[in-house]
Tab-separated table of C-alpha atoms in Angstrom:
chain	number	residue	atom	x	y	z
A	1	GLY	CA	-7.682	6.653	-14.789
A	2	ASP	CA	-6.745	3.356	-13.230
A	3	SER	CA	-9.041	1.920	-10.573
A	4	VAL	CA	-9.573	-1.222	-8.492
A	5	THR	CA	-12.904	-2.442	-7.149
A	6	GLN	CA	-13.136	-4.976	-4.351
A	7	MET	CA	-16.076	-6.629	-2.697
A	8	GLU	CA	-17.062	-4.886	0.498
A	9	GLY	CA	-16.551	-6.490	3.851
A	10	PRO	CA	-16.461	-7.563	6.453
A	11	VAL	CA	-16.443	-11.167	5.356
A	12	THR	CA	-16.979	-13.569	8.231
A	13	LEU	CA	-16.174	-17.241	7.781
A	14	SER	CA	-15.791	-20.310	9.932
A	15	GLU	CA	-12.390	-21.944	10.112
A	16	GLU	CA	-11.718	-24.299	7.178
A	17	ALA	CA	-14.280	-22.562	4.968
A	18	PHE	CA	-13.537	-21.606	1.359
A	19	LEU	CA	-12.635	-17.976	0.734
A	20	THR	CA	-13.205	-15.824	-2.327
A	21	ILE	CA	-12.598	-12.080	-2.368
A	22	ASN	CA	-13.531	-10.517	-5.682
A	23	CYS	CA	-11.370	-7.902	-7.354
A	24	THR	CA	-11.821	-6.230	-10.727
A	25	TYR	CA	-9.747	-3.500	-12.271
A	26	THR	CA	-9.743	-0.809	-14.902
A	27	ALA	CA	-6.432	0.091	-16.501
A	28	THR	CA	-4.813	0.797	-19.824
A	29	GLY	CA	-2.202	-1.548	-21.132
A	30	TYR	CA	-1.043	-4.513	-19.107
A	31	PRO	CA	-0.774	-3.699	-15.424
A	32	SER	CA	0.789	-5.889	-12.778
A	33	LEU	CA	-1.690	-7.091	-10.167
A	34	PHE	CA	-1.133	-7.632	-6.457
A	35	TRP	CA	-2.798	-8.778	-3.289
A	36	TYR	CA	-1.543	-7.235	-0.055
A	37	VAL	CA	-2.544	-8.207	3.485
A	38	GLN	CA	-2.643	-5.882	6.486
A	39	TYR	CA	-2.774	-7.240	10.008
A	40	PRO	CA	-4.056	-4.974	12.794
A	41	GLY	CA	-1.672	-2.124	13.549
A	42	GLU	CA	0.838	-3.178	10.916
A	43	GLY	CA	1.906	-2.185	7.437
A	44	LEU	CA	1.035	-4.006	4.254
A	45	GLN	CA	2.699	-7.248	3.288
A	46	LEU	CA	2.743	-8.551	-0.246
A	47	LEU	CA	0.741	-11.754	-0.395
A	48	LEU	CA	1.018	-12.599	-4.091
A	49	LYS	CA	1.319	-11.019	-7.502
A	50	ALA	CA	0.877	-11.665	-11.212
A	51	THR	CA	2.463	-9.684	-13.996
A	52	LYS	CA	0.743	-10.931	-17.146
A	53	ALA	CA	-2.501	-12.451	-18.352
A	54	ASP	CA	-3.240	-16.020	-17.185
A	55	ASP	CA	-0.460	-15.893	-14.588
A	56	LYS	CA	-1.410	-17.414	-11.256
A	57	GLY	CA	0.106	-15.964	-8.127
A	58	SER	CA	0.142	-18.149	-5.029
A	59	ASN	CA	1.435	-18.002	-1.474
A	60	LYS	CA	0.503	-19.530	1.910
A	61	GLY	CA	-2.446	-21.388	0.365
A	62	PHE	CA	-3.842	-18.245	-1.277
A	63	GLU	CA	-4.008	-17.930	-5.040
A	64	ALA	CA	-5.281	-15.535	-7.677
A	65	THR	CA	-5.309	-15.707	-11.475
A	66	TYR	CA	-4.835	-12.693	-13.742
A	67	ARG	CA	-7.872	-12.747	-16.043
A	68	LYS	CA	-7.551	-10.130	-18.726
A	69	GLU	CA	-10.796	-11.047	-20.471
A	70	THR	CA	-12.796	-10.310	-17.316
A	71	THR	CA	-10.291	-7.770	-15.883
A	72	SER	CA	-10.332	-9.685	-12.617
A	73	PHE	CA	-7.891	-10.966	-10.012
A	74	HIS	CA	-10.022	-12.775	-7.437
A	75	LEU	CA	-8.327	-14.055	-4.285
A	76	GLU	CA	-9.113	-17.611	-3.156
A	77	LYS	CA	-8.117	-19.975	-0.387
A	78	GLY	CA	-9.463	-23.459	0.063
A	79	SER	CA	-9.436	-23.573	3.861
A	80	VAL	CA	-9.058	-20.446	5.963
A	81	GLN	CA	-7.608	-20.284	9.449
A	82	VAL	CA	-8.213	-17.881	12.319
A	83	SER	CA	-4.739	-16.472	11.683
A	84	ASP	CA	-5.887	-15.337	8.223
A	85	SER	CA	-8.068	-12.669	9.830
A	86	ALA	CA	-6.845	-9.384	8.365
A	87	VAL	CA	-7.649	-6.764	5.738
A	88	TYR	CA	-6.871	-7.748	2.155
A	89	PHE	CA	-6.111	-5.176	-0.513
A	90	CYS	CA	-6.120	-5.712	-4.257
A	91	ALA	CA	-3.824	-3.361	-6.170
A	92	LEU	CA	-2.391	-2.678	-9.592
A	93	SER	CA	0.631	-0.890	-10.936
A	94	ALA	CA	0.737	0.662	-14.349
A	95	THR	CA	2.333	-1.005	-17.347
A	96	GLY	CA	6.045	-1.358	-16.794
A	97	GLY	CA	5.758	-1.571	-13.028
A	98	GLY	CA	7.920	0.270	-10.552
A	99	ASN	CA	5.277	2.914	-10.404
A	100	LYS	CA	2.566	3.980	-8.044
A	101	LEU	CA	0.122	1.384	-6.784
A	102	THR	CA	-3.608	1.907	-7.114
A	103	PHE	CA	-5.454	0.131	-4.308
A	104	GLY	CA	-8.949	-1.110	-3.772
A	105	THR	CA	-10.691	-0.092	-0.565
A	106	GLY	CA	-9.793	-3.341	1.187
A	107	THR	CA	-11.868	-6.267	2.426
A	108	GLN	CA	-11.822	-7.215	6.074
A	109	LEU	CA	-11.823	-10.952	6.703
A	110	LYS	CA	-12.815	-12.404	10.065
A	111	VAL	CA	-12.333	-16.116	10.607
A	112	GLU	CA	-14.043	-17.680	13.615
A	113	LEU	CA	-13.604	-21.041	15.284
B	1	ASN	CA	18.352	-7.176	5.508
B	2	ALA	CA	16.297	-4.744	7.525
B	3	GLY	CA	12.928	-3.817	6.140
B	4	VAL	CA	11.530	-0.363	5.476
B	5	MET	CA	11.795	1.734	8.619
B	6	GLN	CA	9.417	4.523	9.526
B	7	ASN	CA	9.464	6.840	12.489
B	8	PRO	CA	7.816	7.866	14.554
B	9	ARG	CA	5.194	5.118	14.662
B	10	HIS	CA	2.736	7.438	16.344
B	11	LEU	CA	2.685	11.226	16.153
B	12	VAL	CA	0.297	13.612	17.859
B	13	ARG	CA	0.119	17.222	16.752
B	14	ARG	CA	-2.169	20.147	17.507
B	15	ARG	CA	-3.820	22.047	14.708
B	16	GLY	CA	-1.385	24.464	13.092
B	17	GLN	CA	1.771	22.552	14.033
B	18	GLU	CA	4.138	20.833	11.632
B	19	ALA	CA	4.467	17.074	11.215
B	20	ARG	CA	7.626	15.391	9.913
B	21	LEU	CA	7.478	11.745	8.972
B	22	ARG	CA	10.633	9.801	8.180
B	23	CYS	CA	11.198	6.763	6.010
B	24	SER	CA	14.376	4.737	5.514
B	25	PRO	CA	14.050	2.410	2.531
B	26	MET	CA	15.371	-1.117	2.407
B	27	LYS	CA	19.080	-1.384	1.735
B	28	GLY	CA	19.762	-1.122	-1.958
B	29	HIS	CA	16.388	0.393	-2.800
B	30	SER	CA	16.483	3.700	-4.630
B	31	HIS	CA	12.750	4.343	-5.058
B	32	VAL	CA	10.441	5.580	-2.312
B	33	TYR	CA	6.676	5.972	-2.350
B	34	TRP	CA	4.355	7.608	0.169
B	35	TYR	CA	0.727	6.583	0.651
B	36	ARG	CA	-1.997	7.837	2.958
B	37	GLN	CA	-4.672	5.650	4.514
B	38	LEU	CA	-7.665	7.482	5.891
B	39	PRO	CA	-9.865	5.659	8.420
B	40	GLU	CA	-11.910	2.873	6.833
B	41	GLU	CA	-10.372	3.529	3.415
B	42	GLY	CA	-7.731	2.035	1.189
B	43	LEU	CA	-4.326	3.500	0.575
B	44	LYS	CA	-4.006	6.494	-1.724
B	45	PHE	CA	-0.795	7.290	-3.562
B	46	MET	CA	0.803	10.606	-2.672
B	47	VAL	CA	4.295	10.872	-4.121
B	48	TYR	CA	7.074	8.854	-5.745
B	49	LEU	CA	10.705	9.851	-5.284
B	50	GLN	CA	14.174	8.769	-6.243
B	51	LYS	CA	17.305	10.143	-4.638
B	52	GLU	CA	17.153	13.957	-4.913
B	53	ASN	CA	14.273	13.805	-7.402
B	54	ILE	CA	10.496	13.891	-7.234
B	55	ILE	CA	9.251	11.647	-10.028
B	56	ASP	CA	5.472	11.781	-9.537
B	57	GLU	CA	3.659	13.969	-7.029
B	58	SER	CA	0.232	13.724	-8.615
B	59	GLY	CA	-1.336	12.516	-5.347
B	60	MET	CA	0.050	15.237	-3.124
B	61	PRO	CA	-2.260	17.988	-1.887
B	62	LYS	CA	-1.233	21.263	-3.495
B	63	GLU	CA	-0.686	23.093	-0.221
B	64	ARG	CA	1.034	22.302	3.073
B	65	PHE	CA	2.478	18.951	1.946
B	66	SER	CA	6.013	18.384	0.698
B	67	ALA	CA	8.376	15.449	0.340
B	68	GLU	CA	12.060	14.937	-0.188
B	69	PHE	CA	14.540	12.110	-0.531
B	70	PRO	CA	18.012	13.578	-0.094
B	71	LYS	CA	21.258	12.044	-1.259
B	72	GLU	CA	22.015	11.073	2.318
B	73	GLY	CA	19.471	10.173	4.963
B	74	PRO	CA	15.831	9.160	5.018
B	75	SER	CA	12.941	10.387	2.948
B	76	ILE	CA	10.858	13.025	4.719
B	77	LEU	CA	7.159	13.755	4.317
B	78	ARG	CA	6.415	17.159	5.778
B	79	ILE	CA	2.976	18.518	6.587
B	80	GLN	CA	2.788	22.149	7.580
B	81	GLN	CA	-0.031	23.703	9.598
B	82	VAL	CA	-1.777	20.390	10.160
B	83	VAL	CA	-5.553	20.184	10.294
B	84	ARG	CA	-7.798	17.472	11.746
B	85	GLY	CA	-8.398	16.066	8.271
B	86	ASP	CA	-4.705	15.167	8.047
B	87	SER	CA	-5.215	12.502	10.721
B	88	ALA	CA	-4.397	9.237	8.984
B	89	ALA	CA	-1.846	6.469	8.673
B	90	TYR	CA	1.011	7.376	6.358
B	91	PHE	CA	2.854	4.494	4.786
B	92	CYS	CA	6.161	4.511	3.021
B	93	ALA	CA	7.218	1.849	0.537
B	94	SER	CA	10.442	1.227	-1.320
B	95	SER	CA	11.446	-0.721	-4.387
B	96	PRO	CA	14.638	-1.566	-6.232
B	97	MET	CA	15.695	0.294	-9.313
B	98	LEU	CA	13.403	-0.278	-12.289
B	99	GLY	CA	14.481	-3.110	-14.499
B	100	GLU	CA	16.047	-5.152	-11.735
B	101	THR	CA	14.489	-8.372	-10.539
B	102	GLY	CA	11.335	-7.638	-8.587
B	103	GLY	CA	11.453	-4.045	-9.720
B	104	ASP	CA	7.703	-3.789	-9.698
B	105	GLU	CA	7.320	-4.954	-6.113
B	106	GLN	CA	7.020	-2.439	-3.302
B	107	PHE	CA	7.905	-3.212	0.292
B	108	PHE	CA	5.975	-1.333	2.942
B	109	GLY	CA	6.992	0.084	6.270
B	110	PRO	CA	4.826	-0.207	9.411
B	111	GLY	CA	3.405	3.281	8.940
B	112	THR	CA	3.179	6.461	10.991
B	113	ARG	CA	-0.174	7.132	12.582
B	114	LEU	CA	-0.730	10.868	12.748
B	115	THR	CA	-3.372	12.256	15.077
B	116	VAL	CA	-4.223	15.935	14.916
B	117	LEU	CA	-5.954	17.294	17.978
């Protein structure tokens, strides 16, 4: 079945550091890929998405590129802020979309001054 | 446009009681999904519904759990005879009809945190 693997956290960085959170997936066909962010006590918010190979999703300084050859969708940001502290989830939806999301276990990011 | 609404935000039940969780999708959305987040884990899909229809319930436990999305009113996730292992955050998400713009994007509610004593 479909699955998503994320690097384990927590990841602790100093403000303005470079961020990479690795995500790889296993799926048949051509899934859509997503990054969601969850702030403490809140629901998930869509951060960015990509629906086909080589697409780059970007939002709020974050970006991720859909790499079919390596089945990866790594999240990056050039300079993190304290306000980026949250849990980040990589997810996929099956070919055709509009279907259930399969999530990774989440990676907690802590950004310190 | 109001987002996905869930209530209650927090629910405490004793073992053996029933829990009812409600979800109102975003206006114009006809698809609802329920996910469960156990402590220190990611979200796990439970069920996918359209109005008056269950489309995919492959993630639902076989006993005690049921879901509905009636023609009128919110979607309901019902857990009968709760046990301590049911303690979790339950999230609802909604999406537009398939084929429409953004049809593969799900919008999440704030969740209901169920505690079973």
